Amino acid sequence: MEKKKKFYFDVKWLFIIAIVAFLLIFQVFPLVYLVIRAFIADGSFSFDAFARIYSSDMNWTCVLNTLITASLSMVFGVLIAFPLAFLVGRTNLYGKKLFRTLFLMTYMVPPYVGAMAWLRLLNPKVGTLNMLLQNIFNLSEAPFDIYSIGGLVWVLTTFYYPYAFITLSRAMENMDPSLEEASRISGSSPVKTLFTVTLPLMLPSIAASALLVFVAAASCYGIPSIIGAPAKLYTITTRIVDYVYVGSADGLTDATVLAVFLMVLALVILFISNFVIGKKDYITISGKSVRPNIVDLGKWRIPITILVSLFAIVVIVIPFVSVFATSFTVNMGKSVFEEGNFTFKYWETIFSRGSILRSAGNSLVSSVWAASLGMVVCIIMAYLLKRTKVPGRKIPDFLITVGSGTPSVVIALALIMTMSGRFGINIYNTMWIMVVAYMIKYMLMGMRTVVSALSRVSPSLEEAAQVSGAGWLRRLKDVLFPLIVPSVVAGWFLIFMPCFYELTMSNMLYSDQTKSLGVELFLYQTYHSQQTAAALAGCILIIVAVLNFVMNKVTKGKFSI
Amino acid sequence: MSVITLDHITKKFGDSVVLNDFSDEFRDGEFVTLLGPSGCGKTTMLRMIAGFEKPTSGEIRIDGRIVSSADTFVPPEKRELGMVFQSYAVWPHMNVFNNVAYPLKIRKLPKAEIKEKVDKVLESVHLSQYSKRMPSELSGGQQQRVALARALVAEPKVLLLDEPLSNLDAKLRERMRFEIKEIQERLHINVIYVTHDQGEAMTMSDRVFVINSGVLQQVGTPVEIYRSPKNQFVADFVGKVNFLKGVSDGGKIKLSGIDDTLDYSGPVSGEVDVAVRPENIHIVNGDAHLHGKLVSEFFTGDTNDCRIAVGSSELRVIADAATYGKFSSEDTIGLEITDMLVFPSASDDLTKIRT
């Protein structure tokens, strides 16, 4: 019996070694190489490349642009998300469930779709919203210009505030209501309680959510590439991609330095919010389902509901409608409702043009691979992490977290520089380099889902089967697996969806044979036909909504984005 | 029906010793309770018998068969035991019938026989009408009985219970005590029961093992444990007790800080701790052992639970309900002690629960 136990132990080690080896080769080595390359360009260690970044106006401006847009998006994102999270989670606002779904919807939409929509709405010459406002208020000039820092910040904010919203509402809903009740019983008014108890308790969550928005906005490529490029507004991410396209040695060095700057920024923030703020988090989830105190808005209930509705219409409904409207419009200068300006031809195009269908097929295949391989890794890792005491079981978890925190452009750049044959592995120009990139970036979602499912299954459930006489495999089959299946399915979808419409990494890694759906859409948006791009975006939105609905049904409402 | 032998069992987690050199035998058809404060090592002992933990050293035998020793280890699934977990561990994805039938399915019994046995055991725990329900549709008490039925269905030789009643409300807890005891007597199986509730230990057990910080304090019947505790810890943990310090000399105990002395003919001399249970102190008129003044009193219906200051000590006295409200704080109250225990004075405070 003792022997058998030792045997299991060895198998666990094999799994760990295999997974760690995968992560070391495809994640750690490329990223480390990138850092080394930034300092050692031509054989000797130097800060030359860094110095050049600061002395080159072009690069310096893009660093500044990134920091400014990300900081402003962070501030506005939290300013929007906190009241919304409070209103939806803790008050008697009307239609809370609907609002919650709406606010989380941008979560499952590719960022470039938002950029396309706002471009259409706030274009200084033909923007629909601009024209509408000009007519209403009789203005001689368009009130908004999307091609500006302000426009970029606006789109980034509307896109990334849900990241803060979801963190903050979770924190608000998990807070032990007796903490606030204690304040009320001590004589505090509801408002005073909000400022003296609720807010201070939430500070760590607020800080964490702010950093989350900052990193997401700074690492974003889709939005600045669609809005910034025509306005000649460059950010670190767009600059890196440009250098990669040009492909000169100096350019690659500059790209590397910018990438290392962005990576260090993102990982330092990840570290701060996970290990510094995380430790200070007072909000503990108790076993019981806590029912938060609901604040009565009183006479403000209707006005505030109207205000929130207006926000939702402007930020969510109008952009989505605009994407669909664009996809049916012949002449972009006129309204879709004008005589003869309505057409189905762009939708016909996306279902008939060979290159589009091939790209969709490519995306489908590589996302299925990424999600399936990713889940195998996640399940094994989660089991080792939660059910064994194997030393080193936390290493893969750590690496997966770091991978997900690394900006997409950085991952792609690192893979390009190391996986194109120079070090014995050449998967450049194949689908596999994308699969690897997708896994590194998106495995964390699957991992978190399975880990939390496993933590909810009390070990005594397995022990009860063991006392009943069930062996290891039998226990996994009868007890553990049936209980975590919904989470495994959900985890698979959570990896699959972002991979399916991924743009940033695909855009840097694709070849003619492996063009992805996101790239196809981006090329149409930028060079060919905005209407075709809109039809594609609409199609992606529908697919994502359907998948989300299926996932919700399969997991009995426990999971959806 | 079986005998479980624990032979010099020691269990360490890292440097901390959870159980220290424990040896005993749990006999055939016996209801044994492991009693102690939380963290004392009782659950660890149960989990070692079940096979979820391996002793650091020592040997465990079930009916003479070695299940755990330095070079043998039988995993839990091969030990043919029944166990009820503190959290019940009723599988949420199986209905009541399938939960209970599981151990029989593992043993590959024919379907008809499984049905017959499950029906029978469900009947005995009063759950027949719930067999198609999912666990989420059951109350805590019903889930607890599902767990019990599942543990019993394969007719195990030994039934292990890990604080099975601690999550139930008081009324149900009391009823389940008698049901478990009744099932045990009917099936004549060996039960090992872990609890920190002395009431449960008292009502159900043939023998009680009192454990504190990994060290066995006393083994005995509930009556022995209560009436003749071996040391201050047992006296304090099982039941209620007042401690008085004193010096035993020539048939008398001079209590420190109190003018009165007590007659004592026992063997302990020198510095002593006198332990008196509240129900063994009576309020009397006239001839009394001790004299004190009322500090507080609580009416519980059938008794008057009061504190009486005697010298510099305060005694808890459970007096007749009729005495409630009869004394003012000025009155001198005479107390008679009908039974007491005398221990050699302990240098450190043994009554302290060490974990």
Coordinates of N, CA, C and O in Angstrom, one line a residue, chain A residues 106-231:
Chain A
T106 N -20.1 44.9 -21.5 CA -18.8 45.3 -22.2 C -17.7 44.4 -21.9 O -16.7 44.3 -22.6
Y107 N -17.8 43.7 -20.8 CA -16.8 42.7 -20.4 C -16.6 41.7 -21.4 O -15.5 41.2 -21.6
M108 N -17.7 41.3 -22.1 CA -17.6 40.1 -23.0 C -17.5 40.6 -24.5 O -17.5 39.8 -25.4
V109 N -17.3 41.9 -24.7 CA -17.3 42.5 -26.0 C -15.8 42.8 -26.3 O -15.1 43.4 -25.5
P110 N -15.3 42.5 -27.5 CA -13.9 42.9 -27.8 C -13.8 44.4 -27.8 O -14.7 45.1 -28.3
P111 N -12.7 44.9 -27.2 CA -12.6 46.4 -27.0 C -12.7 47.2 -28.4 O -13.2 48.3 -28.4
Y112 N -12.2 46.6 -29.5 CA -12.1 47.3 -30.7 C -13.5 47.6 -31.2 O -13.8 48.6 -31.9
V113 N -14.5 46.8 -30.8 CA -15.9 47.1 -31.2 C -16.4 48.4 -30.6 O -17.0 49.2 -31.3
G114 N -16.0 48.6 -29.3 CA -16.4 49.9 -28.7 C -15.8 51.1 -29.4 O -16.4 52.1 -29.7
A115 N -14.5 50.9 -29.8 CA -13.8 52.0 -30.5 C -14.4 52.3 -31.8 O -14.7 53.4 -32.2
M116 N -14.8 51.2 -32.6 CA -15.5 51.4 -33.9 C -16.8 52.2 -33.7 O -17.1 53.1 -34.4
A117 N -17.6 51.8 -32.6 CA -18.9 52.4 -32.4 C -18.7 53.9 -32.1 O -19.4 54.8 -32.7
W118 N -17.7 54.2 -31.2 CA -17.6 55.7 -30.9 C -17.0 56.5 -32.0 O -17.3 57.7 -32.1
L119 N -16.2 55.8 -32.8 CA -15.7 56.5 -34.0 C -16.8 56.9 -34.9 O -16.8 58.1 -35.4
R120 N -17.7 56.0 -35.0 CA -18.9 56.3 -35.9 C -19.8 57.4 -35.2 O -20.3 58.3 -35.9
L121 N -19.9 57.4 -33.9 CA -20.8 58.4 -33.2 C -20.1 59.8 -33.1 O -20.8 60.8 -33.2
L122 N -18.8 59.8 -32.8 CA -18.2 61.1 -32.5 C -17.2 61.6 -33.5 O -16.3 62.4 -33.2
N123 N -17.3 61.0 -34.7 CA -16.4 61.6 -35.8 C -16.7 63.0 -35.9 O -17.8 63.4 -36.0
P124 N -15.6 63.9 -36.0 CA -15.9 65.4 -36.0 C -16.7 65.8 -37.2 O -17.3 66.9 -37.2
K125 N -16.6 65.0 -38.3 CA -17.3 65.5 -39.5 C -18.7 64.8 -39.7 O -19.7 65.4 -39.9
V126 N -18.7 63.5 -39.6 CA -19.9 62.7 -39.9 C -20.5 61.9 -38.7 O -21.4 61.2 -38.9
G127 N -19.9 62.1 -37.5 CA -20.3 61.4 -36.3 C -21.8 61.6 -36.1 O -22.3 62.7 -36.1
T128 N -22.5 60.5 -36.0 CA -24.0 60.5 -35.8 C -24.4 61.4 -34.6 O -25.3 62.2 -34.7
L129 N -23.8 61.1 -33.5 CA -24.1 61.8 -32.3 C -23.8 63.3 -32.4 O -24.5 64.2 -32.0
N130 N -22.6 63.6 -33.0 CA -22.2 64.9 -33.2 C -23.2 65.7 -34.1 O -23.6 66.8 -33.7
M131 N -23.6 65.1 -35.2 CA -24.5 65.7 -36.1 C -25.9 66.0 -35.4 O -26.5 67.0 -35.5
L132 N -26.3 65.0 -34.6 CA -27.5 65.1 -33.9 C -27.5 66.3 -32.9 O -28.3 67.2 -32.9
L133 N -26.4 66.4 -32.1 CA -26.2 67.5 -31.2 C -26.1 68.8 -31.9 O -26.7 69.8 -31.4
Q134 N -25.4 68.8 -33.0 CA -25.3 70.1 -33.8 C -26.7 70.6 -34.2 O -27.0 71.8 -34.1
N135 N -27.6 69.6 -34.7 CA -28.9 70.0 -35.1 C -29.7 70.5 -34.0 O -30.4 71.5 -34.1
I136 N -29.7 69.8 -32.8 CA -30.5 70.1 -31.7 C -30.1 71.5 -31.2 O -31.0 72.4 -31.0
F137 N -28.8 71.7 -30.9 CA -28.4 73.0 -30.3 C -27.9 74.0 -31.3 O -27.4 75.1 -30.9
N138 N -28.1 73.7 -32.6 CA -27.8 74.7 -33.6 C -26.3 75.1 -33.5 O -26.0 76.3 -33.5
L139 N -25.4 74.2 -33.4 CA -24.0 74.5 -33.3 C -23.4 74.6 -34.7 O -23.8 73.9 -35.6
S140 N -22.4 75.4 -34.8 CA -21.7 75.5 -36.1 C -20.6 74.5 -36.2 O -20.2 74.1 -37.3
E141 N -20.2 73.9 -35.1 CA -19.1 73.0 -35.2 C -19.5 71.7 -34.4 O -20.3 71.8 -33.5
A142 N -18.9 70.6 -34.7 CA -19.2 69.4 -33.9 C -18.7 69.6 -32.5 O -17.6 70.1 -32.3
P143 N -19.5 69.2 -31.5 CA -19.1 69.5 -30.1 C -18.0 68.5 -29.6 O -17.2 68.9 -28.8
F144 N -17.9 67.3 -30.2 CA -16.9 66.4 -29.7 C -16.0 66.0 -30.9 O -16.4 65.8 -32.0
D145 N -14.7 65.7 -30.6 CA -13.8 65.1 -31.5 C -13.2 63.9 -30.9 O -12.4 63.9 -30.0
I146 N -13.6 62.7 -31.5 CA -13.1 61.4 -31.0 C -11.6 61.3 -31.2 O -10.9 60.6 -30.4
Y147 N -11.0 62.0 -32.2 CA -9.6 61.9 -32.5 C -8.8 62.8 -31.6 O -8.1 63.7 -32.1
S148 N -8.8 62.5 -30.3 CA -8.1 63.3 -29.4 C -7.8 62.5 -28.1 O -8.3 61.4 -28.0
I149 N -7.0 63.0 -27.3 CA -6.7 62.4 -26.0 C -8.0 62.1 -25.3 O -8.3 61.1 -24.7
G150 N -8.8 63.2 -25.3 CA -10.1 63.1 -24.6 C -11.0 62.0 -25.1 O -11.6 61.2 -24.4
G151 N -11.0 61.8 -26.5 CA -11.8 60.8 -27.1 C -11.2 59.4 -26.7 O -12.0 58.5 -26.4
L152 N -9.9 59.3 -26.7 CA -9.3 58.0 -26.3 C -9.7 57.7 -24.9 O -10.1 56.5 -24.6
V153 N -9.5 58.7 -24.0 CA -9.9 58.4 -22.6 C -11.3 58.0 -22.4 O -11.7 57.1 -21.7
W154 N -12.2 58.7 -23.2 CA -13.6 58.4 -23.1 C -13.9 57.0 -23.5 O -14.6 56.2 -22.7
V155 N -13.4 56.5 -24.6 CA -13.6 55.1 -25.0 C -13.0 54.1 -24.0 O -13.6 53.1 -23.6
L156 N -11.8 54.4 -23.6 CA -11.1 53.5 -22.7 C -11.9 53.4 -21.4 O -12.1 52.4 -20.8
T157 N -12.4 54.6 -20.9 CA -13.2 54.6 -19.7 C -14.5 53.8 -19.8 O -14.8 52.9 -19.0
T158 N -15.2 54.1 -20.9 CA -16.5 53.3 -21.0 C -16.2 51.9 -21.2 O -17.1 51.0 -20.9
F159 N -15.0 51.5 -21.6 CA -14.8 50.1 -21.8 C -14.2 49.4 -20.6 O -14.5 48.2 -20.4
Y160 N -13.5 50.1 -19.8 CA -12.8 49.4 -18.7 C -13.4 49.7 -17.3 O -13.0 49.1 -16.3
Y161 N -14.4 50.6 -17.2 CA -15.0 50.8 -15.9 C -15.7 49.6 -15.3 O -15.7 49.3 -14.1
P162 N -16.2 48.7 -16.2 CA -16.8 47.4 -15.7 C -15.8 46.6 -14.9 O -16.2 45.9 -14.0
Y163 N -14.5 46.7 -15.2 CA -13.5 45.9 -14.4 C -13.5 46.4 -13.0 O -13.4 45.6 -12.1
A164 N -13.7 47.7 -12.8 CA -13.8 48.2 -11.4 C -15.1 47.9 -10.8 O -15.2 47.5 -9.7
F165 N -16.2 48.0 -11.7 CA -17.5 47.7 -11.2 C -17.6 46.3 -10.6 O -18.2 46.1 -9.5
I166 N -17.1 45.3 -11.3 CA -17.3 44.0 -10.9 C -16.5 43.7 -9.6 O -17.0 43.1 -8.6
T167 N -15.3 44.3 -9.5 CA -14.5 44.1 -8.2 C -15.2 44.8 -7.1 O -15.4 44.2 -6.0
L168 N -15.7 46.0 -7.3 CA -16.4 46.8 -6.2 C -17.7 46.2 -5.8 O -18.0 46.1 -4.6
S169 N -18.5 45.7 -6.8 CA -19.8 45.1 -6.3 C -19.6 43.8 -5.6 O -20.3 43.6 -4.6
R170 N -18.6 43.1 -6.0 CA -18.3 41.8 -5.3 C -17.9 42.2 -3.8 O -18.4 41.6 -2.9
A171 N -17.1 43.2 -3.7 CA -16.7 43.5 -2.3 C -17.8 44.0 -1.5 O -18.0 43.7 -0.3
M172 N -18.7 44.9 -2.1 CA -19.8 45.4 -1.4 C -20.8 44.3 -1.0 O -21.4 44.4 0.1
E173 N -21.0 43.4 -1.9 CA -22.0 42.3 -1.5 C -21.4 41.3 -0.5 O -22.2 40.7 0.2
N174 N -20.1 41.2 -0.5 CA -19.5 40.2 0.5 C -19.3 40.8 1.9 O -18.9 40.1 2.8
M175 N -19.5 42.1 2.0 CA -19.1 42.7 3.3 C -20.2 42.3 4.3 O -21.4 42.3 4.1
D176 N -19.7 41.9 5.5 CA -20.6 41.5 6.5 C -21.5 42.6 7.0 O -21.0 43.7 7.4
P177 N -22.8 42.5 6.8 CA -23.7 43.6 7.1 C -23.7 44.0 8.5 O -24.0 45.2 8.9
S178 N -23.3 43.1 9.4 CA -23.3 43.5 10.8 C -22.3 44.6 11.1 O -22.4 45.3 12.1
L179 N -21.2 44.7 10.3 CA -20.3 45.8 10.5 C -20.9 47.1 10.4 O -20.7 48.1 11.2
E180 N -21.8 47.2 9.4 CA -22.6 48.5 9.2 C -23.7 48.6 10.3 O -23.9 49.7 10.8
E181 N -24.3 47.5 10.6 CA -25.3 47.5 11.6 C -24.8 48.0 12.9 O -25.4 48.8 13.7
A182 N -23.5 47.6 13.2 CA -22.9 48.0 14.5 C -22.7 49.5 14.5 O -22.9 50.2 15.5
S183 N -22.4 50.1 13.3 CA -22.3 51.6 13.2 C -23.6 52.3 13.4 O -23.7 53.3 14.1
R184 N -24.7 51.7 12.8 CA -26.0 52.3 12.9 C -26.4 52.3 14.4 O -27.0 53.2 14.9
I185 N -26.2 51.1 15.0 CA -26.7 51.0 16.4 C -25.9 51.9 17.3 O -26.3 52.4 18.3
S186 N -24.6 52.3 16.9 CA -23.9 53.2 17.7 C -24.3 54.7 17.4 O -23.7 55.6 17.9
G187 N -25.3 54.9 16.5 CA -25.8 56.2 16.3 C -25.5 56.9 15.0 O -25.8 58.1 14.9
S188 N -24.9 56.2 14.1 CA -24.5 56.8 12.8 C -25.7 56.8 11.8 O -26.4 55.8 11.8
S189 N -25.8 57.8 11.1 CA -26.9 57.8 10.0 C -26.4 57.0 8.9 O -25.2 56.7 8.8
P190 N -27.3 56.6 7.9 CA -26.8 55.8 6.8 C -25.7 56.4 6.0 O -24.7 55.8 5.6
V191 N -25.8 57.7 5.8 CA -24.7 58.4 5.1 C -23.4 58.4 5.8 O -22.4 58.2 5.3
K192 N -23.5 58.7 7.1 CA -22.3 58.7 8.0 C -21.7 57.3 8.0 O -20.5 57.2 7.9
T193 N -22.6 56.3 8.0 CA -22.1 54.9 8.0 C -21.3 54.6 6.7 O -20.2 54.0 6.7
L194 N -21.9 55.2 5.6 CA -21.2 55.0 4.3 C -19.8 55.5 4.3 O -18.9 54.9 3.9
F195 N -19.7 56.7 4.9 CA -18.3 57.3 4.9 C -17.4 56.9 6.0 O -16.2 57.0 5.8
T196 N -17.9 56.4 7.1 CA -17.0 56.1 8.2 C -16.8 54.6 8.3 O -15.8 54.2 8.8
V197 N -17.7 53.8 7.7 CA -17.5 52.3 7.8 C -17.3 51.7 6.4 O -16.3 51.1 6.1
T198 N -18.3 51.9 5.6 CA -18.3 51.2 4.3 C -17.1 51.6 3.4 O -16.4 50.8 3.0
L199 N -17.0 52.9 3.3 CA -15.9 53.4 2.4 C -14.5 53.0 2.9 O -13.7 52.5 2.1
P200 N -14.2 53.2 4.2 CA -12.9 52.8 4.6 C -12.7 51.3 4.5 O -11.6 50.8 4.1
L201 N -13.7 50.5 4.7 CA -13.6 49.1 4.5 C -13.3 48.7 3.1 O -12.7 47.7 2.8
M202 N -13.8 49.5 2.2 CA -13.7 49.2 0.8 C -12.4 49.8 0.2 O -12.2 49.5 -1.0
L203 N -11.7 50.6 0.9 CA -10.5 51.2 0.3 C -9.6 50.3 -0.4 O -9.2 50.5 -1.5
P204 N -9.2 49.1 0.2 CA -8.4 48.2 -0.5 C -9.0 47.7 -1.8 O -8.3 47.7 -2.9
S205 N -10.3 47.5 -1.8 CA -10.9 47.1 -3.1 C -10.9 48.2 -4.1 O -10.7 47.9 -5.3
I206 N -11.1 49.4 -3.6 CA -11.1 50.5 -4.5 C -9.7 50.7 -5.2 O -9.6 50.8 -6.4
A207 N -8.7 50.6 -4.3 CA -7.3 50.7 -4.9 C -7.1 49.6 -5.9 O -6.5 49.9 -7.0
A208 N -7.5 48.4 -5.5 CA -7.2 47.3 -6.4 C -7.9 47.5 -7.7 O -7.4 47.2 -8.8
S209 N -9.2 47.9 -7.7 CA -9.9 48.1 -8.9 C -9.4 49.2 -9.7 O -9.3 49.1 -11.0
A210 N -8.9 50.2 -9.1 CA -8.3 51.4 -9.8 C -7.1 50.9 -10.6 O -6.9 51.2 -11.8
L211 N -6.2 50.1 -9.9 CA -5.0 49.6 -10.6 C -5.3 48.7 -11.7 O -4.7 48.7 -12.8
L212 N -6.4 47.9 -11.5 CA -6.9 47.0 -12.6 C -7.2 47.8 -13.8 O -6.8 47.4 -15.0
V213 N -8.0 48.9 -13.7 CA -8.4 49.7 -14.8 C -7.1 50.3 -15.4 O -7.0 50.3 -16.7
F214 N -6.2 50.8 -14.6 CA -5.0 51.4 -15.1 C -4.2 50.5 -16.0 O -3.9 50.8 -17.2
V215 N -4.0 49.3 -15.5 CA -3.2 48.3 -16.3 C -4.0 47.9 -17.6 O -3.4 47.8 -18.7
A216 N -5.3 47.7 -17.5 CA -6.1 47.3 -18.7 C -6.0 48.4 -19.7 O -5.8 48.1 -20.9
A217 N -6.1 49.6 -19.3 CA -6.1 50.7 -20.2 C -4.8 50.9 -20.9 O -4.6 51.2 -22.1
A218 N -3.7 50.8 -20.0 CA -2.4 51.0 -20.5 C -2.0 49.8 -21.5 O -1.2 50.1 -22.4
S219 N -2.5 48.6 -21.3 CA -2.1 47.5 -22.1 C -3.0 47.4 -23.4 O -2.7 46.5 -24.2
C220 N -4.0 48.2 -23.4 CA -5.0 48.0 -24.5 C -4.4 48.4 -25.9 O -3.7 49.4 -26.0
Y221 N -4.6 47.6 -26.9 CA -4.1 47.9 -28.2 C -5.3 48.3 -29.1 O -5.2 49.2 -29.9
G222 N -6.4 47.5 -29.0 CA -7.5 47.7 -30.0 C -8.0 49.1 -30.0 O -8.2 49.7 -31.1
I223 N -8.2 49.7 -28.9 CA -8.8 51.0 -28.9 C -7.9 52.1 -29.4 O -8.2 52.8 -30.3
P224 N -6.6 52.2 -28.9 CA -5.7 53.2 -29.4 C -5.4 53.0 -30.9 O -5.1 54.0 -31.6
S225 N -5.4 51.8 -31.3 CA -5.0 51.5 -32.7 C -6.1 52.0 -33.6 O -5.8 52.5 -34.7
I226 N -7.4 51.9 -33.2 CA -8.4 52.3 -34.1 C -8.7 53.8 -34.0 O -8.9 54.5 -35.0
I227 N -8.6 54.3 -32.8 CA -8.9 55.8 -32.6 C -7.6 56.6 -32.7 O -7.6 57.7 -33.3
G228 N -6.5 56.1 -32.1 CA -5.3 56.9 -32.1 C -4.6 57.0 -33.4 O -4.2 58.1 -33.8
A229 N -4.6 55.9 -34.2 CA -3.8 56.0 -35.4 C -4.2 57.1 -36.4 O -3.4 57.9 -36.8
P230 N -5.5 57.2 -36.7 CA -5.9 58.3 -37.6 C -5.6 59.7 -37.0 O -5.4 60.6 -37.8
A231 N -5.6 59.8 -35.7 CA -5.3 61.1 -35.1 C -3.9 61.3 -34.8 O -3.5 62.3 -34.2

